[in-house]
Amino acid sequence: MAYKISEDCIACGACAANCPVECIQAGDSKYEINPEICIECGTCSSVCPVGAPKLDD
Ligand code: SF4
Ligand code: SF4
């Protein structure tokens, strides 16, 4: 399991700047998490202003 960024993302970049394993990158319309690298720390969800990163289950 890994975190996944929903369509609510406003592409502010806060999650990517704070991810400890740098697995978040800007995509076409929103940021994307590489599920192979995500360690499920939850930091992206904590810093996101719109709550876009959620556990993908
Ligand atoms: Fe990065 Fe942690 Fe978010 Fe996974 S849960 S994308 S490791 S900040
Ligand atoms: Fe998108 Fe939230 Fe990440 Fe900002 S912090 S880029 S709104 S997922």
Short mmCIF file of C-alpha atoms and ligand atoms in Angstrom, two decimals:
data_model
loop_
_atom_site.label_atom_id
_atom_site.label_comp_id
_atom_site.label_asym_id
_atom_site.label_seq_id
_atom_site.Cartn_x
_atom_site.Cartn_y
_atom_site.Cartn_z
CA MET A 1 0.00 0.00 0.00
CA ALA A 2 1.08 3.59 -0.58
CA TYR A 3 -0.34 7.08 -0.48
CA LYS A 4 -2.06 8.34 -3.64
CA ILE A 5 -2.82 11.94 -4.59
CA SER A 6 -6.43 12.66 -5.53
CA GLU A 7 -7.78 15.04 -8.18
CA ASP A 8 -8.16 17.65 -5.41
CA CYS A 9 -4.44 18.43 -5.77
CA ILE A 10 -3.76 22.10 -6.59
CA ALA A 11 -0.10 21.40 -7.49
CA CYS A 12 1.38 23.57 -4.75
CA GLY A 13 4.42 21.31 -4.34
CA ALA A 14 4.41 21.23 -0.52
CA CYS A 15 4.20 17.44 -0.39
CA ALA A 16 7.13 16.93 -2.76
CA ALA A 17 9.26 19.38 -0.78
CA ASN A 18 8.60 17.49 2.46
CA CYS A 19 8.59 13.82 1.42
CA PRO A 20 11.53 12.13 3.21
CA VAL A 21 12.17 9.70 0.38
CA GLU A 22 11.52 12.16 -2.49
CA CYS A 23 8.99 9.93 -4.21
CA ILE A 24 6.59 12.74 -5.24
CA GLN A 25 6.89 14.47 -8.60
CA ALA A 26 4.82 16.95 -10.60
CA GLY A 27 2.61 15.20 -13.14
CA ASP A 28 0.50 16.60 -15.98
CA SER A 29 -2.27 18.17 -13.90
CA LYS A 30 -1.37 17.16 -10.35
CA TYR A 31 1.46 15.70 -8.31
CA GLU A 32 2.05 11.95 -8.34
CA ILE A 33 3.49 9.51 -5.77
CA ASN A 34 5.72 6.63 -6.81
CA PRO A 35 4.11 3.73 -4.88
CA GLU A 36 7.28 1.65 -5.16
CA ILE A 37 9.18 4.14 -3.01
CA CYS A 38 6.52 5.59 -0.64
CA ILE A 39 7.07 4.47 2.97
CA GLU A 40 3.57 5.58 4.11
CA CYS A 41 4.90 8.15 6.58
CA GLY A 42 1.88 10.42 6.07
CA THR A 43 3.89 13.64 5.84
CA CYS A 44 2.43 14.57 2.45
CA SER A 45 -1.07 14.29 3.84
CA SER A 46 -0.14 16.42 6.86
CA VAL A 47 1.35 19.28 4.84
CA CYS A 48 -1.19 19.28 1.99
CA PRO A 49 -3.55 22.29 2.16
CA VAL A 50 -6.39 20.36 0.51
CA GLY A 51 -5.90 16.88 1.96
CA ALA A 52 -5.26 15.33 -1.44
CA PRO A 53 -2.80 12.53 -0.47
CA LYS A 54 -4.70 9.56 0.92
CA LEU A 55 -3.88 5.96 1.69
CA ASP A 56 -4.66 3.97 -1.45
CA ASP A 57 -6.57 0.93 -0.26
FE1 SF4 B 1 6.37 10.54 0.74
FE2 SF4 B 1 5.54 9.84 3.14
FE3 SF4 B 1 3.82 10.84 1.41
FE4 SF4 B 1 4.81 8.40 1.00
S1 SF4 B 1 3.47 9.05 2.72
S2 SF4 B 1 4.61 10.02 -0.52
S3 SF4 B 1 6.87 8.65 1.81
S4 SF4 B 1 5.56 11.94 2.32
FE1 SF4 B 2 -1.03 18.62 -4.43
FE2 SF4 B 2 -1.38 18.61 -1.80
FE3 SF4 B 2 0.96 17.95 -2.85
FE4 SF4 B 2 0.15 20.49 -2.91
S1 SF4 B 2 0.65 19.29 -1.07
S2 SF4 B 2 1.10 19.33 -4.61
S3 SF4 B 2 -2.05 20.20 -3.23
S4 SF4 B 2 -0.98 16.83 -3.09
#
